[in-house]
Coordinates of C-alpha atoms in Angstrom, one line a residue:
X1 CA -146.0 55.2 47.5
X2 CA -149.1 55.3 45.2
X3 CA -152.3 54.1 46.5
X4 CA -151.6 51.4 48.6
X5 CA -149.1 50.5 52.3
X6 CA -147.3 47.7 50.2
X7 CA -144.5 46.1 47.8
X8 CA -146.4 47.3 44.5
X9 CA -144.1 50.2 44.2
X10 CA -140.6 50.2 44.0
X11 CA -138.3 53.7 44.8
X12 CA -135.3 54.1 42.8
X13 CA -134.6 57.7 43.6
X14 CA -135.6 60.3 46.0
X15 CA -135.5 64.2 47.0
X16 CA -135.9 65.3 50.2
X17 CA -136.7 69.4 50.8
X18 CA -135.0 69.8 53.8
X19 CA -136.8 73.4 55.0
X20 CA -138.1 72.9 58.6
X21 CA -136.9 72.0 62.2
X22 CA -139.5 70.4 64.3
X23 CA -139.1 70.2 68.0
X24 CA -140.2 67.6 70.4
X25 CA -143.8 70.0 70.4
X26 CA -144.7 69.3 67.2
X27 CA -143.7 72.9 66.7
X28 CA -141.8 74.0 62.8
X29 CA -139.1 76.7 62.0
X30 CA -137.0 77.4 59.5
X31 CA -134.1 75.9 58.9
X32 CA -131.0 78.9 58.8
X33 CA -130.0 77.0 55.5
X34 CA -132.7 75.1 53.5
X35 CA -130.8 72.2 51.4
X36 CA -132.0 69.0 49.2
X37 CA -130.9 65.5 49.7
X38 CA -130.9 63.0 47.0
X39 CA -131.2 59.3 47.5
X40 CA -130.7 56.7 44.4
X41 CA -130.4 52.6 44.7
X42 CA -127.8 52.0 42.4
X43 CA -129.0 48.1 42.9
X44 CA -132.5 49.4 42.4
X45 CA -131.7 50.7 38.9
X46 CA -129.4 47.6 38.0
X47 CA -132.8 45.5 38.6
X48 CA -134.9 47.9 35.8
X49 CA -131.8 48.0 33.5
X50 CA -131.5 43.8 33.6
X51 CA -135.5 44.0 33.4
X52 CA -136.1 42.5 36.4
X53 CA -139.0 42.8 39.5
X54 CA -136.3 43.5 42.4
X55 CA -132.9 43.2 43.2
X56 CA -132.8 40.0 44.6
X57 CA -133.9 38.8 41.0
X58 CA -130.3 40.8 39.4
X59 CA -127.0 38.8 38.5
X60 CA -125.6 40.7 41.9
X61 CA -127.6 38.2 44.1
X62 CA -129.0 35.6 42.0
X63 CA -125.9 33.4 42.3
X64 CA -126.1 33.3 46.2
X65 CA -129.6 32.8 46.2
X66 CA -128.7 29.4 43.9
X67 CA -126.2 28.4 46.5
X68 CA -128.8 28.6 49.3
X69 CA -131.2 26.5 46.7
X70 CA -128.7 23.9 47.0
X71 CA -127.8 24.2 50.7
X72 CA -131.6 23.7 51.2
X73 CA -132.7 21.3 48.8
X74 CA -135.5 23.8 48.2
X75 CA -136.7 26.3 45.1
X76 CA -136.4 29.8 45.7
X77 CA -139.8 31.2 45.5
X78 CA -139.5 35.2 44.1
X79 CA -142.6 35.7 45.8
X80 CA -143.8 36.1 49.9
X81 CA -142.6 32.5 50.6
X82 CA -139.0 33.4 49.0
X83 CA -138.6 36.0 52.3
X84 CA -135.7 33.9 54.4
X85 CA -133.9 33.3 51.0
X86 CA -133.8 36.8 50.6
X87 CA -132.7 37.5 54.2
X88 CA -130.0 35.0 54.1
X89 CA -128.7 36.4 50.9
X90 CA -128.5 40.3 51.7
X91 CA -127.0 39.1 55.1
X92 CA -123.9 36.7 53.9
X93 CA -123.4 39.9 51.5
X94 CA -123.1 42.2 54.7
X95 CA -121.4 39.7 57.3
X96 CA -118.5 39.1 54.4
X97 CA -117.8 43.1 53.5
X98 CA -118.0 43.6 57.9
X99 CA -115.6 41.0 59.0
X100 CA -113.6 41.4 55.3
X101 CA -113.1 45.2 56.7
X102 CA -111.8 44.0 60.0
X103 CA -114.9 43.6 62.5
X104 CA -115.2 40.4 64.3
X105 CA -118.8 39.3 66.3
X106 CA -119.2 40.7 69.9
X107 CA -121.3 42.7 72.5
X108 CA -120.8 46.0 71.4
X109 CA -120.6 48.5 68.6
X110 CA -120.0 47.3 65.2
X111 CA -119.1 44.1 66.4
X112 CA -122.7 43.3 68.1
X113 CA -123.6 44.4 64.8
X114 CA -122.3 42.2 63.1
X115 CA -123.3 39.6 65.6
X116 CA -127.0 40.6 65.0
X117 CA -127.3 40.1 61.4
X118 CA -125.3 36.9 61.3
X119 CA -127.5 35.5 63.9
X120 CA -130.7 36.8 62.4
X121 CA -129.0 34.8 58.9
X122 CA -128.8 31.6 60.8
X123 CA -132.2 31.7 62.6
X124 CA -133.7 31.8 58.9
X125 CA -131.5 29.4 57.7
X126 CA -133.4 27.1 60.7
X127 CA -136.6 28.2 59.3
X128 CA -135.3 26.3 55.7
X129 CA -134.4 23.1 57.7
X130 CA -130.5 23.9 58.2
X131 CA -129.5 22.7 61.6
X132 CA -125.7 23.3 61.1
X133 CA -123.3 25.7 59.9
X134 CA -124.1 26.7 56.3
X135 CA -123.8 30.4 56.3
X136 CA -120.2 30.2 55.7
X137 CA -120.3 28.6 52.5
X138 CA -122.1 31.6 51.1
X139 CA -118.1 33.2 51.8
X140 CA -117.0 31.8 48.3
X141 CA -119.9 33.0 46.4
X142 CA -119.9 36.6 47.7
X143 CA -116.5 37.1 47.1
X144 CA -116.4 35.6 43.5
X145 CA -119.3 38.1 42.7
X146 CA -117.6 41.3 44.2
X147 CA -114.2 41.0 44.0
X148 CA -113.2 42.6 40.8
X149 CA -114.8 45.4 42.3
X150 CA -113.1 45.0 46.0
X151 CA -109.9 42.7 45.2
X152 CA -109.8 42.3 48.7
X153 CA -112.0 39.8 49.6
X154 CA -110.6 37.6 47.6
X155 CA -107.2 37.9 49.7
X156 CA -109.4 37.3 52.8
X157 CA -112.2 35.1 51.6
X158 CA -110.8 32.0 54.0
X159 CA -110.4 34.2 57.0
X160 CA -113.8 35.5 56.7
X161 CA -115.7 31.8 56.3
X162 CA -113.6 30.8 59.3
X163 CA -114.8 33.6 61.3
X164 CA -118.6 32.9 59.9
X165 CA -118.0 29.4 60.3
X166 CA -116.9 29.8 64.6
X167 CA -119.7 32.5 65.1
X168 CA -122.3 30.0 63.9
X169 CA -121.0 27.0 65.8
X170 CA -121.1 29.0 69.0
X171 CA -124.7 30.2 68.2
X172 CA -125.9 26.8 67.1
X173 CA -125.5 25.7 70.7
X174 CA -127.5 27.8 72.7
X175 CA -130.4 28.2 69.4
X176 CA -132.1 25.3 70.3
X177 CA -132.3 25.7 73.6
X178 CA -133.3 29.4 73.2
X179 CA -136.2 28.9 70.4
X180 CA -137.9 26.5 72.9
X181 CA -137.6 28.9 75.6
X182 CA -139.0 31.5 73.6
X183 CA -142.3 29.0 72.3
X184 CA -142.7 28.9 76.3
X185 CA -142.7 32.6 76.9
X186 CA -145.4 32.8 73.9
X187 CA -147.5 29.8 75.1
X188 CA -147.4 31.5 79.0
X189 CA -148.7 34.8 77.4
X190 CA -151.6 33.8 75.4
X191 CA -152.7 31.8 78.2
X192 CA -152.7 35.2 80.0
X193 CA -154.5 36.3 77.4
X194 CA -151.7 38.9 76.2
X195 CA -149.6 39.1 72.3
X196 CA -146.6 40.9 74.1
X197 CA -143.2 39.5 75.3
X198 CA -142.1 41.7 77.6
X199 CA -138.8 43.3 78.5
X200 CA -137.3 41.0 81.0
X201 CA -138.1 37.5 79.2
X202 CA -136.4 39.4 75.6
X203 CA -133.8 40.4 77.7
X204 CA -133.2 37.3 79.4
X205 CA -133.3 35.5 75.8
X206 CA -130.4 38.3 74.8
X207 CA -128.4 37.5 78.1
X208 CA -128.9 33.7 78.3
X209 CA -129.3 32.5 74.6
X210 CA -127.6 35.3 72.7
X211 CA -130.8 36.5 70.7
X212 CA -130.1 39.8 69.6
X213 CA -133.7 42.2 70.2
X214 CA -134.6 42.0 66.5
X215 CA -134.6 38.4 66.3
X216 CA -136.7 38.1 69.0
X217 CA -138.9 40.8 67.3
X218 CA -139.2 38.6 64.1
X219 CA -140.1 34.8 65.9
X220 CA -142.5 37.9 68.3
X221 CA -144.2 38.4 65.2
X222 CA -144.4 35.7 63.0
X223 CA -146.7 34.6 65.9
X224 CA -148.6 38.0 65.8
X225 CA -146.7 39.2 69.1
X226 CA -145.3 42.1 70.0
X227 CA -142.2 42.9 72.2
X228 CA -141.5 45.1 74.8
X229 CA -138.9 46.8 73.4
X230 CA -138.8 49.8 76.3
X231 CA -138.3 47.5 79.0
X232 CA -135.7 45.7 77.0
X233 CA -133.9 48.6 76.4
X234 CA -134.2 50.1 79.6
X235 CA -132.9 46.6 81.3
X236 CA -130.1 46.8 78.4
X237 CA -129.2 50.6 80.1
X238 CA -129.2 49.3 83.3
X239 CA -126.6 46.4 82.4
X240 CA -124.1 49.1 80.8
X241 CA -124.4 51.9 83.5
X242 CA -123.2 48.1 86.2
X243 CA -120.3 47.2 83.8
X244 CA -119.5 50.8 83.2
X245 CA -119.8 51.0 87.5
X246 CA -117.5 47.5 87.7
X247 CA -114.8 48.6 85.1
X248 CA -114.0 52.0 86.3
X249 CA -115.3 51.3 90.2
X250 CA -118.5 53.1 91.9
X251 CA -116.4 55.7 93.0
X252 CA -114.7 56.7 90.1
X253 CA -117.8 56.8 88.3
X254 CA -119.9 59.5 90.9
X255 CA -116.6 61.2 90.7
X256 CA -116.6 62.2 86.8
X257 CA -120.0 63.3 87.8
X258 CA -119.0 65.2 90.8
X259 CA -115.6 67.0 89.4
X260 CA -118.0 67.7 86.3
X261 CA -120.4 70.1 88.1
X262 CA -117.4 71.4 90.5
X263 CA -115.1 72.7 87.4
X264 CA -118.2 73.8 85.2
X265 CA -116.2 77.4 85.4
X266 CA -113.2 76.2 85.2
X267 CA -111.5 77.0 81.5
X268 CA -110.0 74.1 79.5
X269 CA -106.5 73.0 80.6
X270 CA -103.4 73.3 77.4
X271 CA -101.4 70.0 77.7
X272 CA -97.9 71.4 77.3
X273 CA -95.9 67.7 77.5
X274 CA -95.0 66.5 74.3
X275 CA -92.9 69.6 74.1
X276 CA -91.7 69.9 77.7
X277 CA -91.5 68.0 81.4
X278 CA -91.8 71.1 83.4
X279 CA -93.9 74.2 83.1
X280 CA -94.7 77.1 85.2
X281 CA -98.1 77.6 86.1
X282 CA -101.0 79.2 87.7
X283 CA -103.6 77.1 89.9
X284 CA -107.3 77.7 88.5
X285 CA -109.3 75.0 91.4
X286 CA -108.3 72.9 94.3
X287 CA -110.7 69.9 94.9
X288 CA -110.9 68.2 98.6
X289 CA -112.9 66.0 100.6
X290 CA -115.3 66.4 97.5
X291 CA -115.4 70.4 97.4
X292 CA -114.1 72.9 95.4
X293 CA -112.2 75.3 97.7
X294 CA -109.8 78.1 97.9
X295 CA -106.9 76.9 100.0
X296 CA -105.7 73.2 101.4
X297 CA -103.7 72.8 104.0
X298 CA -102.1 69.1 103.7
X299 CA -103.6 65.8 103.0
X300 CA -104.8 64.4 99.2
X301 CA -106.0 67.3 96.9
X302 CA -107.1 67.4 93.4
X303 CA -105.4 70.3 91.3
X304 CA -106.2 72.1 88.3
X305 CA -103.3 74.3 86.8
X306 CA -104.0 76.5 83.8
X307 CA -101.5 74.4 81.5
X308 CA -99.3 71.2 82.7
X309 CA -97.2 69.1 81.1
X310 CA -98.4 65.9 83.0
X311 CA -99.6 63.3 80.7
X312 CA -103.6 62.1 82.1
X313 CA -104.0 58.6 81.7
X314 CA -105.6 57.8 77.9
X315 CA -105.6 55.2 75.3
X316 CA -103.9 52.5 77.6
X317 CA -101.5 54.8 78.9
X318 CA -100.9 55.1 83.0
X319 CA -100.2 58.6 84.1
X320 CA -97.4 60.4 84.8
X321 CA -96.1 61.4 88.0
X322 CA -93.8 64.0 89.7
X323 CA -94.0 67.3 91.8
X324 CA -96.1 70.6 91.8
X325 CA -93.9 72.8 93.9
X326 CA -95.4 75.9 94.9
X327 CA -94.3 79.2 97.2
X328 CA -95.8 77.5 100.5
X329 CA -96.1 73.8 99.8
X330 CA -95.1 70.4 97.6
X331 CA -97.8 68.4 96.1
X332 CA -96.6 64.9 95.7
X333 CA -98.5 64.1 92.3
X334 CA -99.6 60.2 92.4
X335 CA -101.8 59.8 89.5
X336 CA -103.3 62.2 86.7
X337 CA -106.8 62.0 85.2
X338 CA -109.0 63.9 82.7
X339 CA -112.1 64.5 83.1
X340 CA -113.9 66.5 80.3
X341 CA -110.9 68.8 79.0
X342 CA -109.9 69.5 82.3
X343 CA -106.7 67.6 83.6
X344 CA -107.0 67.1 87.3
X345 CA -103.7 66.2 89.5
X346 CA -104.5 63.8 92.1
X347 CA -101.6 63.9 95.0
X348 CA -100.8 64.9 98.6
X349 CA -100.0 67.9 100.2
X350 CA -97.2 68.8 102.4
X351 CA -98.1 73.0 103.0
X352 CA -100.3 74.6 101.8
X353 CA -101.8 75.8 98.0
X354 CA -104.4 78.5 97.2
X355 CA -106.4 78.8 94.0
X356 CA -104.6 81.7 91.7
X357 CA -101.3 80.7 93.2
X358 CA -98.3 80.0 90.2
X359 CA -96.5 76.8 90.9
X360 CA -93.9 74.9 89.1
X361 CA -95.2 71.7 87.8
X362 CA -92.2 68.9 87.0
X363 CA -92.9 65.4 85.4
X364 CA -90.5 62.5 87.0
X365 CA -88.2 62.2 83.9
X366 CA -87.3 58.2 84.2
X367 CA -90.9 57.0 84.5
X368 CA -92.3 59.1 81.5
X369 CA -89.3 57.4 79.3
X370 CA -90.0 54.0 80.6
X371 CA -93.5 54.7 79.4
X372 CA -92.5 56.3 76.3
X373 CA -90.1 53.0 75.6
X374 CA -93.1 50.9 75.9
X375 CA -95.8 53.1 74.5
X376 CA -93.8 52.9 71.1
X377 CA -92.9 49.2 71.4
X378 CA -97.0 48.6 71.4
X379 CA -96.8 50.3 67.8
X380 CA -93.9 48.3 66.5
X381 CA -96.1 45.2 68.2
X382 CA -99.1 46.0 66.8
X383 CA -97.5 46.1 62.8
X384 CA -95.6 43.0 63.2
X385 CA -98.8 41.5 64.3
X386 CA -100.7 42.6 61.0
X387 CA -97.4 41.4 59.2
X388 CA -97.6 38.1 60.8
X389 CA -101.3 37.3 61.4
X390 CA -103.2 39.8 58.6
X391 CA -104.4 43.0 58.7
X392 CA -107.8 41.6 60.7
X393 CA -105.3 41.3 64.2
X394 CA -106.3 44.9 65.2
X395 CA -105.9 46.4 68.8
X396 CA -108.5 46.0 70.9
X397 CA -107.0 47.6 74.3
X398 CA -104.2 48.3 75.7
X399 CA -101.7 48.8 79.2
X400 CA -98.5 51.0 78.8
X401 CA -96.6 51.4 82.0
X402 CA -93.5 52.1 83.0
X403 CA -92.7 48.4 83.5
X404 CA -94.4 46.7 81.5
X405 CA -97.1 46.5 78.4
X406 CA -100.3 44.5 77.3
X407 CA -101.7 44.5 74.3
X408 CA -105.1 43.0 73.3
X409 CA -105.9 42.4 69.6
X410 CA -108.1 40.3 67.7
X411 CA -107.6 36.8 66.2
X412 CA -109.4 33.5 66.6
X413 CA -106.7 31.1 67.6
X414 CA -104.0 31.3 69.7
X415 CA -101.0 32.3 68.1
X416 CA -98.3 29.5 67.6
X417 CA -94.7 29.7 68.9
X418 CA -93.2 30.1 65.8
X419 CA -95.7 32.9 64.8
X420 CA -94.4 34.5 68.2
X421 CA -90.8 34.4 67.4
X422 CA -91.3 35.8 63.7
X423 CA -93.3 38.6 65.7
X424 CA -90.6 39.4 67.9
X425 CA -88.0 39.0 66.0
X426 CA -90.1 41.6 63.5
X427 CA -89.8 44.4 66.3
X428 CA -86.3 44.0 67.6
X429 CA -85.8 44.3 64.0
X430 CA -87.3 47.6 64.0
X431 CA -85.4 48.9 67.6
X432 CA -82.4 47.7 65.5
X433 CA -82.8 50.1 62.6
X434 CA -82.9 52.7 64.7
X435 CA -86.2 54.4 63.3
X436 CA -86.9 58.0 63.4
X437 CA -90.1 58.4 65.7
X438 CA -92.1 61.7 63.9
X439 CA -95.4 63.3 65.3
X440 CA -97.6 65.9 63.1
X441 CA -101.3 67.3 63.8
X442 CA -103.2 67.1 60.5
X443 CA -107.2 66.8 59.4
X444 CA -108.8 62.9 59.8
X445 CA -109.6 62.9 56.2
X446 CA -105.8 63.3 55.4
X447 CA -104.6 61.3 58.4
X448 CA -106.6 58.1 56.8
X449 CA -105.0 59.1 53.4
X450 CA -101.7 58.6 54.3
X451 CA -102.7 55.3 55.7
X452 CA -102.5 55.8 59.6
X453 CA -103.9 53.0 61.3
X454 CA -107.0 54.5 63.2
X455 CA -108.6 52.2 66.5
X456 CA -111.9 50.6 65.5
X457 CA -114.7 52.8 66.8
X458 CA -112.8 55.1 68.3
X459 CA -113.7 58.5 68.1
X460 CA -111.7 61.6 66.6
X461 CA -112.0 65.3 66.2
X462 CA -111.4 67.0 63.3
X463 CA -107.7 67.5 64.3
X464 CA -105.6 64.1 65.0
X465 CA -102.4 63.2 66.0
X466 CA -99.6 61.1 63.7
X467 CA -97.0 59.0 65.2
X468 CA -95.0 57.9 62.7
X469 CA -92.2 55.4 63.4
X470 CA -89.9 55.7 60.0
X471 CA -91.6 53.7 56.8
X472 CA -92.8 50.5 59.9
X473 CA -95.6 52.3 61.5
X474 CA -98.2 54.9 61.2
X475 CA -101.2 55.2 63.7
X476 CA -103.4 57.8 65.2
X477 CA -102.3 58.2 68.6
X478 CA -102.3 60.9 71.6
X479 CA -99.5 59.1 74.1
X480 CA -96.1 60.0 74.5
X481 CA -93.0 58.1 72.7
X482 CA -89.5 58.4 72.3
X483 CA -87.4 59.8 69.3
X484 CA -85.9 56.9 67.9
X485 CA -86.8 52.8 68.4
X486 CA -82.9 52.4 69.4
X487 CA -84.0 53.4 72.7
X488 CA -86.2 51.0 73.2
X489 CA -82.9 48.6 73.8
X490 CA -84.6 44.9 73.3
X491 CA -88.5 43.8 73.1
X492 CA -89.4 40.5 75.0
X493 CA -92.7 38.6 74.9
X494 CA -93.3 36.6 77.6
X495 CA -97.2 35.5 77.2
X496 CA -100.0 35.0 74.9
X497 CA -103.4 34.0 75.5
X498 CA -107.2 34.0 75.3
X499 CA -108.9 36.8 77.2
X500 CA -112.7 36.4 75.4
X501 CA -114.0 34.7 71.9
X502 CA -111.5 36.3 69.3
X503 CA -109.4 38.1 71.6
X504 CA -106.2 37.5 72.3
X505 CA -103.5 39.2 74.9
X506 CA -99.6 39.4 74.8
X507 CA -97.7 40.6 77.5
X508 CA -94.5 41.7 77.0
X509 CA -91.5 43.8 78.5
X510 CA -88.6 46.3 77.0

């Protein structure tokens, strides 16, 4: 802005013509619908109406900055040397609205998120001389400034400085270690001559002492040093696509692949289960020995039917399982799957089955109540957890069988024996008032309206799914239930435990 690359200017509103689309060639063309985007700082004005150079000098920040003036011992400085006061400031802001809103610190989405900007908060906070837990304190501050605007912080205000407070205590252990190990990675590379950390020693400073890439990127440069960000990120690729490998096994991943470029002709298959367990229907491909073909004769296939009733395995849901019977041959089905929109029957033959052939397809009745039973329990579970615990015990995975359910959620302690006899005594509550189990299809917008509990990063089309278990539950969900809790019969929890920093599992049976 103006004359000069610098701080002399301050934006408070923009327009952006939208008119062009430019491709990776540099090359422009119109946009099929020109528009105009406007962009104001509503903080930005409230620093010109209160008079003031910025908005770290308005009443909305002012306050915290004065708390980290007396964590510190030292003077805020408006200018330059005021830059990790400022940091600090905007971050407690953010880390207290995140983990106020339900996201706790870990490795991935939001939560890695949040993890980055708390840790980036403390490493400043070690720049000011703090060598313990401070950030936390800020908690009290923030919420007393924002919470006639957002009552709910100050409901959660303790929660959230506990959560603060743990995620710095952990960090605090391994910064030492890691800002010395980082002066060593500088020192080696000006004696090579070089101003670069490269992509393996960030990474290993991510992996070993839990510095997110952008802290590394500020201690990179506040020594004039660049990082490898490239070969960070490309390391960081190569991590995911081994964990991605080790969850799902090397085989299952190169098979999403394979079946991928095998069915690329075959149509979408309709899901006919909720309604119905069996369902007459034509066969569209037959997979074997890794080929699309036309016939099988015996031995494991994979079958694609133009509709089927057989729930795929989804949201912590096993499959169902059952018979395809067709005019020449019985397909045993073992375990279903989806892959793309496609829902792929993985079984053995006894006869044979050609593509274009109609078949009956019948889902084993007991097993898919079982699963049912359990698949709603999880629901009733999950709401007398947030009844119990607080709203921030949110599920974080799941395993509904026929047998048996898990159900991972988050929390920070372990949850005390009385806490897990109110909570169990909260659900077979719920089985005993017999509760009406509704479903309805309706927009995401309205969905979150009518306050139905969506999954945490979990990604939703346009068109969702309500289960509704009578005025106890409401959540976004594509498994199958029953039609009233009574059939659930009893709920029994028989563990609870750790399974990661702020993660918690109960295992329980119906």
């Amino acid at each position: 802005i103006g004359d000069c690359d610098c701080d002399r200017w301050l934006e408070i509103w923009n327009l952006v013509f939208m008119q062009y689309n430019r491709d990776e060639a540099g090359v422009m063309t119109p946009l099929p619908r020109p528009s105009i985007d406007t962009g104001m700082g509503l903080e930005r004005l409230t620093s010109i109406l209160q008079g003031v150079a910025s908005n770290f000098d308005t009443d909305l920040f002012l306050p915290i900055i004065a708390q980290i003036e007396t964590l510190t011992g030292q003077k805020y400085d408006p200018g330059e040397k005021g830059f990790p006061f400022r940091v600090i400031a905007d971050h407690s802001r953010a880390c207290t609205f995140l983990i106020a809103d339900g996201v706790l610190p870990s490795n991935d989405g939001r939560g890695y998120v949040l993890r980055r900007i708390l840790r980036r908060a403390v490493r400043f906070g070690k720049l000011l001389g703090i060598d313990q837990p401070f950030l936390y304190k800020n908690v009290d501050v923030v919420c007393s400034l924002m919470q006639e605007a957002y009552p709910y912080l100050g409901e959660r205000r303790d929660f959230v400085a506990q959560v603060i407070r743990m995620e710095e205590e952990r960090f605090f252990v391994t910064l030492n270690e890691g800002l010395k190990k980082v002066e060593e990675i500088l020192q080696q590379s000006r004696q090579r001559g070089e101003n670069i950390i490269d992509g393996e020693a960030a990474f290993m400073l991510y992996d070993t002492f839990g510095f997110p890439l952008d802290l590394t990127e500020d201690v990179a440069s506040e020594n004039n040093f660049t990082v490898d960000t490239v070969g960070f990120n490309r390391m960081m690729e190569e991590q995911r696509n081994r964990a991605r490998q080790a969850n799902q096994g090397e085989t299952a991943f190169v098979q999403d692949r394979l079946l991928a470029e095998l069915l690329a002709s075959v149509p979408d298959v309709e899901f006919t289960g909720y309604d119905s367990l069996q369902e007459e229907s034509t066969i569209v491909a037959l997979v074997q020995n890794e080929a699309r073909v036309a016939q099988v004769t015996g031995g494991e296939v994979m079958l694609v039917s133009a509709s089927t009733p057989f729930y795929a395995e989804s949201g912590g849901q096993v499959s169902d399982s059952g018979v395809i019977q067709g005019p020449n041959g019985v397909m045993e089905v073992r375990s279903v799957h989806k892959t793309a929109d496609w829902i792929i029957h993985l079984g053995v033959v006894d006869g044979s089955f050609q593509e274009g052939q109609s078949v009956q397809l019948k889902v084993e009745n007991g097993l898919r109540l079982d699963t049912a039973r359990n698949h709603t329990a999880t629901h009733l579970l999950h709401r007398a957890l947030r009844q119990v615990l607080g709203d921030h015990a949110q599920q974080k995975g799941s395993l509904v069988e026929p047998d048996r359910l898990r159900f991972d959620f988050s929390h920070l302690s372990p949850v005390s024996e009385e806490e897990l006899e109110d909570i169990e005594l909260r659900v077979n509550q719920a089985i005993w008032n017999n509760y009406q189990v509704a479903t309805a299809v309706t927009g995401i917008d309205e969905a979150r309206k009518m306050g139905a509990i969506a999954l945490f990063g979990e990604k939703y089309d346009d068109q969702v799914r309500i289960v509704q278990v009578g005025d106890f539950s409401m959540e976004l969900c594509g498994g199958t239930h029953i039609s009233s809790t009574g059939q659930i019969g009893l709920f029994k929890i028989l563990s609870e435990g750790s399974v990661g920093a702020g993660l918690r599992r109960i295992e329980a049976v119906t």
